[in-house]
PDB file of C-alpha atoms in Angstrom:
ATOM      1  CA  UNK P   1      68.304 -45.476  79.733  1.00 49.00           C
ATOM      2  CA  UNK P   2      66.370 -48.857  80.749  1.00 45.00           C
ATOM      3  CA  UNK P   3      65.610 -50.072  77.390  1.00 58.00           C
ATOM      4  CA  UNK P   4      68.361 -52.594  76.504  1.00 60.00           C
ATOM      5  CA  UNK P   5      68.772 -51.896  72.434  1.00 78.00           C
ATOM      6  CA  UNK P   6      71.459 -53.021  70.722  1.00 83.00           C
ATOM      7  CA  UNK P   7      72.377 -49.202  69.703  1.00 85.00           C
ATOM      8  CA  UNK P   8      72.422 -48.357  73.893  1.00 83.00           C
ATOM      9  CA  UNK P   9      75.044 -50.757  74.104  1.00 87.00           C
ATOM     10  CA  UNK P  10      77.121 -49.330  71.457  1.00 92.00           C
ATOM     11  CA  UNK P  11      77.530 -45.878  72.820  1.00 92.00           C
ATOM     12  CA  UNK P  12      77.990 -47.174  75.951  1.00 92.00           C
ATOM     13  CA  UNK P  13      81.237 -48.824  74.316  1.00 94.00           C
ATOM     14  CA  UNK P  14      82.031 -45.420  72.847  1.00 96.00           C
ATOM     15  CA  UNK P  15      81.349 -43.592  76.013  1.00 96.00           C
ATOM     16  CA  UNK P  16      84.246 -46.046  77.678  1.00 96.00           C
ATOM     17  CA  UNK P  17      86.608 -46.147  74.779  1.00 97.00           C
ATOM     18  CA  UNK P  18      86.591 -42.516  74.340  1.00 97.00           C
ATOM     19  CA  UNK P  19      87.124 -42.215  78.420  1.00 97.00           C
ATOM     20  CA  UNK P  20      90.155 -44.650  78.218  1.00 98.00           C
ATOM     21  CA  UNK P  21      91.704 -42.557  75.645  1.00 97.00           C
ATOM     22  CA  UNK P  22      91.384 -39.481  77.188  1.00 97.00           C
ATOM     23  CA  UNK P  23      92.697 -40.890  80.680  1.00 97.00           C
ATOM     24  CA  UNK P  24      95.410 -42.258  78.756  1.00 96.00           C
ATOM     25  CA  UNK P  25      96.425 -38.769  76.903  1.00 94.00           C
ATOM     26  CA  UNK P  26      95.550 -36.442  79.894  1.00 93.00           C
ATOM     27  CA  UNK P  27      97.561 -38.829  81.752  1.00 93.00           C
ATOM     28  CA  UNK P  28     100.941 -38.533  79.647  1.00 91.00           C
ATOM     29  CA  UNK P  29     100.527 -35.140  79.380  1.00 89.00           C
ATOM     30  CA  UNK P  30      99.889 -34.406  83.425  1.00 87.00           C
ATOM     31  CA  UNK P  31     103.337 -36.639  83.835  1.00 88.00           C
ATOM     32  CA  UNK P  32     105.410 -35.291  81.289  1.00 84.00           C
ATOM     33  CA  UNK P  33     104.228 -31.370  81.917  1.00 80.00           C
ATOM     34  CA  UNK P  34     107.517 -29.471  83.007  1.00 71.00           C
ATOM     35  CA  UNK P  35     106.338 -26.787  85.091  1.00 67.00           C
ATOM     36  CA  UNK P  36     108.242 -23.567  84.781  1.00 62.00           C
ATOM     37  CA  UNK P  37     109.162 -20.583  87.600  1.00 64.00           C
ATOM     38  CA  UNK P  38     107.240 -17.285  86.509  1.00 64.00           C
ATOM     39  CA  UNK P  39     108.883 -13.751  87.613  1.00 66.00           C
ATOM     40  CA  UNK P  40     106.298 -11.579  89.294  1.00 64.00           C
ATOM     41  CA  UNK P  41     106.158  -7.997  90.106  1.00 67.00           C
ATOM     42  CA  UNK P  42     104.174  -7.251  92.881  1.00 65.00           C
ATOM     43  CA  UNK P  43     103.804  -5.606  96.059  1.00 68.00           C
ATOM     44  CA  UNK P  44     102.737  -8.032  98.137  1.00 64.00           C
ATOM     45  CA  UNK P  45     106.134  -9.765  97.154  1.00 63.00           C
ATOM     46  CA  UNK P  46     108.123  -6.688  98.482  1.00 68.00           C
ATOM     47  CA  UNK P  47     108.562  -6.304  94.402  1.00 65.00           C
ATOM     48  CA  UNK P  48     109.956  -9.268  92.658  1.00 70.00           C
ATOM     49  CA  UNK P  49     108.948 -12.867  93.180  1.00 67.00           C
ATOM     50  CA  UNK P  50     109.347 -16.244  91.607  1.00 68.00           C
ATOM     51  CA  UNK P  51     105.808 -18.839  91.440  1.00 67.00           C
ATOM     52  CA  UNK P  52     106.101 -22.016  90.641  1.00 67.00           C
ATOM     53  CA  UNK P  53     103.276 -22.408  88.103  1.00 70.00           C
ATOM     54  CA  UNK P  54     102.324 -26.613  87.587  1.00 76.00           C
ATOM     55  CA  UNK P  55      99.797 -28.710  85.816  1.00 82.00           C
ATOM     56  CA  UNK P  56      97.016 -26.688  85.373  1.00 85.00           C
ATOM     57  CA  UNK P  57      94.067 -27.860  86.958  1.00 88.00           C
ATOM     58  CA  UNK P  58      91.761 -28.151  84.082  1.00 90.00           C
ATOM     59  CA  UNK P  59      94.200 -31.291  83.094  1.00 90.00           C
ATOM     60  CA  UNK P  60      93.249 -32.854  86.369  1.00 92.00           C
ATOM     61  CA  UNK P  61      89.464 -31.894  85.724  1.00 95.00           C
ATOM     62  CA  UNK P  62      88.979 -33.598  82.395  1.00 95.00           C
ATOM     63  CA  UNK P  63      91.295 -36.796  84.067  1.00 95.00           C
ATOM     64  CA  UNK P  64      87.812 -36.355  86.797  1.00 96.00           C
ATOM     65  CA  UNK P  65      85.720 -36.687  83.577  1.00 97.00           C
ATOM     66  CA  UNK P  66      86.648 -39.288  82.655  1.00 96.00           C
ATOM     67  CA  UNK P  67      86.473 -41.546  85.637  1.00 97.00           C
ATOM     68  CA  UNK P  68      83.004 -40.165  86.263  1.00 96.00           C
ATOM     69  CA  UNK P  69      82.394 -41.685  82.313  1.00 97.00           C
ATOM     70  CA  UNK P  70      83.169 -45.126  84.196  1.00 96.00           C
ATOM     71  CA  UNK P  71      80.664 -44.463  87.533  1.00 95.00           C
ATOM     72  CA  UNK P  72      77.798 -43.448  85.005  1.00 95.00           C
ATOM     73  CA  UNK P  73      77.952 -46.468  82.826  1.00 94.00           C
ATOM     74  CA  UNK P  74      78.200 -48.750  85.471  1.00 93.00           C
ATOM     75  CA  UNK P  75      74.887 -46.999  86.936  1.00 89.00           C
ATOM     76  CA  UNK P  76      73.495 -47.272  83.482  1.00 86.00           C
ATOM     77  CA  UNK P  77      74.067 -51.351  83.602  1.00 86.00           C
ATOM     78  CA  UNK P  78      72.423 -51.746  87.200  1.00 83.00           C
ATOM     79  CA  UNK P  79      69.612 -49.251  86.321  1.00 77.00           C
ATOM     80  CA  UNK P  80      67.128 -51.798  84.685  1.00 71.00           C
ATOM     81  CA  UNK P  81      67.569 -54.283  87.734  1.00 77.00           C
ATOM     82  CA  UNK P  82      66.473 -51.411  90.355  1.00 74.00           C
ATOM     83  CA  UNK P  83      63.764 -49.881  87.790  1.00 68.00           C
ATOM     84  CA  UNK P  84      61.264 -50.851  90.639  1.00 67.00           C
ATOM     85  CA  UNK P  85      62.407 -48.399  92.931  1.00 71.00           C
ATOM     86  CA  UNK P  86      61.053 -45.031  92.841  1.00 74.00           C
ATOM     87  CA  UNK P  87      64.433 -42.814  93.272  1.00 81.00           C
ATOM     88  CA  UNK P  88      66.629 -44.972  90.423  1.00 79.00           C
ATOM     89  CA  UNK P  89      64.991 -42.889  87.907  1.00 78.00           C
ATOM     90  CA  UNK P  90      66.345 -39.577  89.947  1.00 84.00           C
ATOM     91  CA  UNK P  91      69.611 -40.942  90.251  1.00 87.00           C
ATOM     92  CA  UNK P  92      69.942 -41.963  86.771  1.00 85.00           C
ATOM     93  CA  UNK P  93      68.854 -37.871  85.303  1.00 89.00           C
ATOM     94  CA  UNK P  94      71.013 -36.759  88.073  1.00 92.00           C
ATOM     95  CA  UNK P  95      74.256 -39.203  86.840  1.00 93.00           C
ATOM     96  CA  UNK P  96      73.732 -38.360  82.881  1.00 93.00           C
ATOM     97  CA  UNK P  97      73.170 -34.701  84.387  1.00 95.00           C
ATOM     98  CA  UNK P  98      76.354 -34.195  86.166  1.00 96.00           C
ATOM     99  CA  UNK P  99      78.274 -36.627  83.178  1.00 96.00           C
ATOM    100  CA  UNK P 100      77.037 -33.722  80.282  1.00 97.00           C
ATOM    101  CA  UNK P 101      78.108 -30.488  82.887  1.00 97.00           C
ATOM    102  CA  UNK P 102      81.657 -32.010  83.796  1.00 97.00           C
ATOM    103  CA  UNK P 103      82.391 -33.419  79.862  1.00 97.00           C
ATOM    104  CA  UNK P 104      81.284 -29.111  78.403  1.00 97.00           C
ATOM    105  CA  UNK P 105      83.261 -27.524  81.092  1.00 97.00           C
ATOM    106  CA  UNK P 106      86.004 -30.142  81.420  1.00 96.00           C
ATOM    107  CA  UNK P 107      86.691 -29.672  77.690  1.00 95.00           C
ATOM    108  CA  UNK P 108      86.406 -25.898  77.355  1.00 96.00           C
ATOM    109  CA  UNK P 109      88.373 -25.439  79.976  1.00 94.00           C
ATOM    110  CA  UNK P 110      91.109 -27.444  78.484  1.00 93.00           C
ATOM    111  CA  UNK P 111      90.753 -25.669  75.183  1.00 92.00           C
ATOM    112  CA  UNK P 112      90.875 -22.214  77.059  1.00 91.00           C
ATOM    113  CA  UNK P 113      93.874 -23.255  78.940  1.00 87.00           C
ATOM    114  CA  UNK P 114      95.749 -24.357  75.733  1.00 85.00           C
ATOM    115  CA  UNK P 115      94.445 -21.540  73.641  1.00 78.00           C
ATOM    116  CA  UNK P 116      95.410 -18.717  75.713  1.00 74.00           C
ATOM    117  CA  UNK P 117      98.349 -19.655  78.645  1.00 66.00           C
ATOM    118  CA  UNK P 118     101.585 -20.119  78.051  1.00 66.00           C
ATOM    119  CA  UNK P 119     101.032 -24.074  79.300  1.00 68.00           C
ATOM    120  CA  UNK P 120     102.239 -25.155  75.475  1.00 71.00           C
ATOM    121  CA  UNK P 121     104.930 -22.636  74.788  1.00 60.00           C
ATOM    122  CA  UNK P 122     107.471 -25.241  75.997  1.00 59.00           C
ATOM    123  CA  UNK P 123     109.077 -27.394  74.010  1.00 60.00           C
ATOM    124  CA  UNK P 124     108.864 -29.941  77.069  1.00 56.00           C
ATOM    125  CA  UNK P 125     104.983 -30.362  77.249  1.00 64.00           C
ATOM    126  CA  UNK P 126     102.986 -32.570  75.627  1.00 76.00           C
ATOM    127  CA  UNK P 127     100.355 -30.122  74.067  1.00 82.00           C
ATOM    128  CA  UNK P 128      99.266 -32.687  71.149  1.00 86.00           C
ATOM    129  CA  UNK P 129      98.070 -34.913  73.478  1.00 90.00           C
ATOM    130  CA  UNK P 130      95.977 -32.658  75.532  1.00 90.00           C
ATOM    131  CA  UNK P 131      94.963 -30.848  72.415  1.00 91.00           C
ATOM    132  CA  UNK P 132      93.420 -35.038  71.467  1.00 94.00           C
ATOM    133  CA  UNK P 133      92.249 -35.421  74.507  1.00 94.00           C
ATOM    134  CA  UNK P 134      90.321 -31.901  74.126  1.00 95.00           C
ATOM    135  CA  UNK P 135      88.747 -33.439  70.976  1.00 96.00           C
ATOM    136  CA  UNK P 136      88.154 -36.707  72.726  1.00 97.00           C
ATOM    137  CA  UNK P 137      86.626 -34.944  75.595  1.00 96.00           C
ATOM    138  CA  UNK P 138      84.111 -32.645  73.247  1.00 97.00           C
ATOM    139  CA  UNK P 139      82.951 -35.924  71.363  1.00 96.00           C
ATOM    140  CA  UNK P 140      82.616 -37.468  75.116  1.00 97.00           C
ATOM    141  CA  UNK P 141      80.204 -34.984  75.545  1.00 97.00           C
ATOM    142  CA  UNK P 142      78.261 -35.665  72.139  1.00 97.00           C
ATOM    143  CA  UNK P 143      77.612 -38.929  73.378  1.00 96.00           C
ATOM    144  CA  UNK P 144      76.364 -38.008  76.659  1.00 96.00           C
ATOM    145  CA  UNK P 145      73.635 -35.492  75.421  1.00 95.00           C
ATOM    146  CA  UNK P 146      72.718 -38.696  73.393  1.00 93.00           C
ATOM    147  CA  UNK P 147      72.190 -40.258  76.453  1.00 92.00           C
ATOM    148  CA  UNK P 148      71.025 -37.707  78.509  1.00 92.00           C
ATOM    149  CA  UNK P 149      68.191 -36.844  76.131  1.00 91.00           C
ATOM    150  CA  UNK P 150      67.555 -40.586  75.810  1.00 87.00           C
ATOM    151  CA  UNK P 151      67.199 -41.142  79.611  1.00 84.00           C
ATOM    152  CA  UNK P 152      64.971 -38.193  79.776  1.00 86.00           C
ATOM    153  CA  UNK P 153      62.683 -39.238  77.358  1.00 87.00           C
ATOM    154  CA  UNK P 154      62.485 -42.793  79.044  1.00 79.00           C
ATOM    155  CA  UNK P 155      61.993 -41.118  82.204  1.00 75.00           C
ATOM    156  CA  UNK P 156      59.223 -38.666  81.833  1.00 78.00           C
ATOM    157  CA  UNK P 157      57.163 -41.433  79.591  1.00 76.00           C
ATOM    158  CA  UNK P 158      57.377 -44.253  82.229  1.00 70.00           C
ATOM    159  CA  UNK P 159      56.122 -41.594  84.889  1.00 62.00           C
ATOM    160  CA  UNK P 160      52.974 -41.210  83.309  1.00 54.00           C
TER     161      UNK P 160
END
C-alpha cells in the first residue's frame, strides 16, 4: 500500500501483534508437544512396527506465517521510498500475495490437524494454545486480504 493513512498504520500494528501472538502460542505448543510411538501393521515392517510420530508440521508452517507477517510489513514500510522503481509495485502484489496463501493454508491446516489426528488426545499437549493460535492465524489472514485488496487497488490505479 503506498498511501501513508493513519488506518494503514493501524493494521499494520494488528498484522504484527497478531503475528507475535501466534509465534508466541505455536511456539509453547511446538516445545511442550510430547510426541507419542504409534504401533503399525504393515508389510513393509515384516508386520509390526513402532513410528515415532512428532510435531506435526502444520505447527511449524503457521510458526513460517508468521515470520513472513514480519518480512511483508517491513516491505510495506520501504515500499513508498522505492515507489520510483518499476518492479516495487511487483514485489509488493507478490509479498501481500504469498502473505494471504501461507496465512488460509497455514490456518486450515492447523484446524485440520487438530480436528481430525490424534495430536490433542494427550493430556501432555498444549491443544488450547494451538487451537488460539488457529483463531489468531484466521484473523491474520482477515487482515491481509485487507491489505492485499488495498495494494491492488493502489497498484492497478497508479499504472494507468
Amino acid at each position: 500500500m503506498v498511501e501513508s493513512k493513519p488506518i494503514n498504520f493501524l493494521v499494520a500494528g494488528a498484522q504484527l501483534l497478531c503475528a507475535i501472538i501466534v509465534m508466541g502460542l505455536d511456539g509453547y505448543a511446538i516445545h511442550v508437544y510430547r510426541g507419542h510411538e504409534d504401533e503399525v501393521d504393515s508389510p513393509v515392517y515384516d508386520g509390526d512396527a513402532e513410528l515415532y510420530a512428532g510435531v506435526p508440521s502444520s505447527w511449524g508452517f503457521l510458526m513460517f506465517c508468521a515470520a513472513w507477517t514480519f518480512v511483508v510489513v517491513i516491505f510495506r514500510f520501504f515500499e513508498p521510498g522505492l515507489a520510483s522503481r518499476p518492479l516495487v509495485g511487483y514485489l509488493g502484489i507478490f509479498f501481500e500475495g504469498v502473505a494471504v496463501l501461507s496465512w488460509f493454508a497455514g490456518f486450515i491446516a492447523v484446524a485440520v490437524n487438530v480436528g481430525s489426528s490424534n495430536s490433542c488426545t494427550s493430556g501432555h499437549n498444549s491443544c488450547a494454545e494451538v487451537k488460539a493460535a488457529t483463531a489468531f492465524g484466521a484473523f491474520e489472514w482477515l487482515l491481509f486480504m485487507i491489505t492485499a485488496a488495498a495494494a491492488a487497488m493502489s497498484f492497478s490505479h497508479n499504472r494507468k
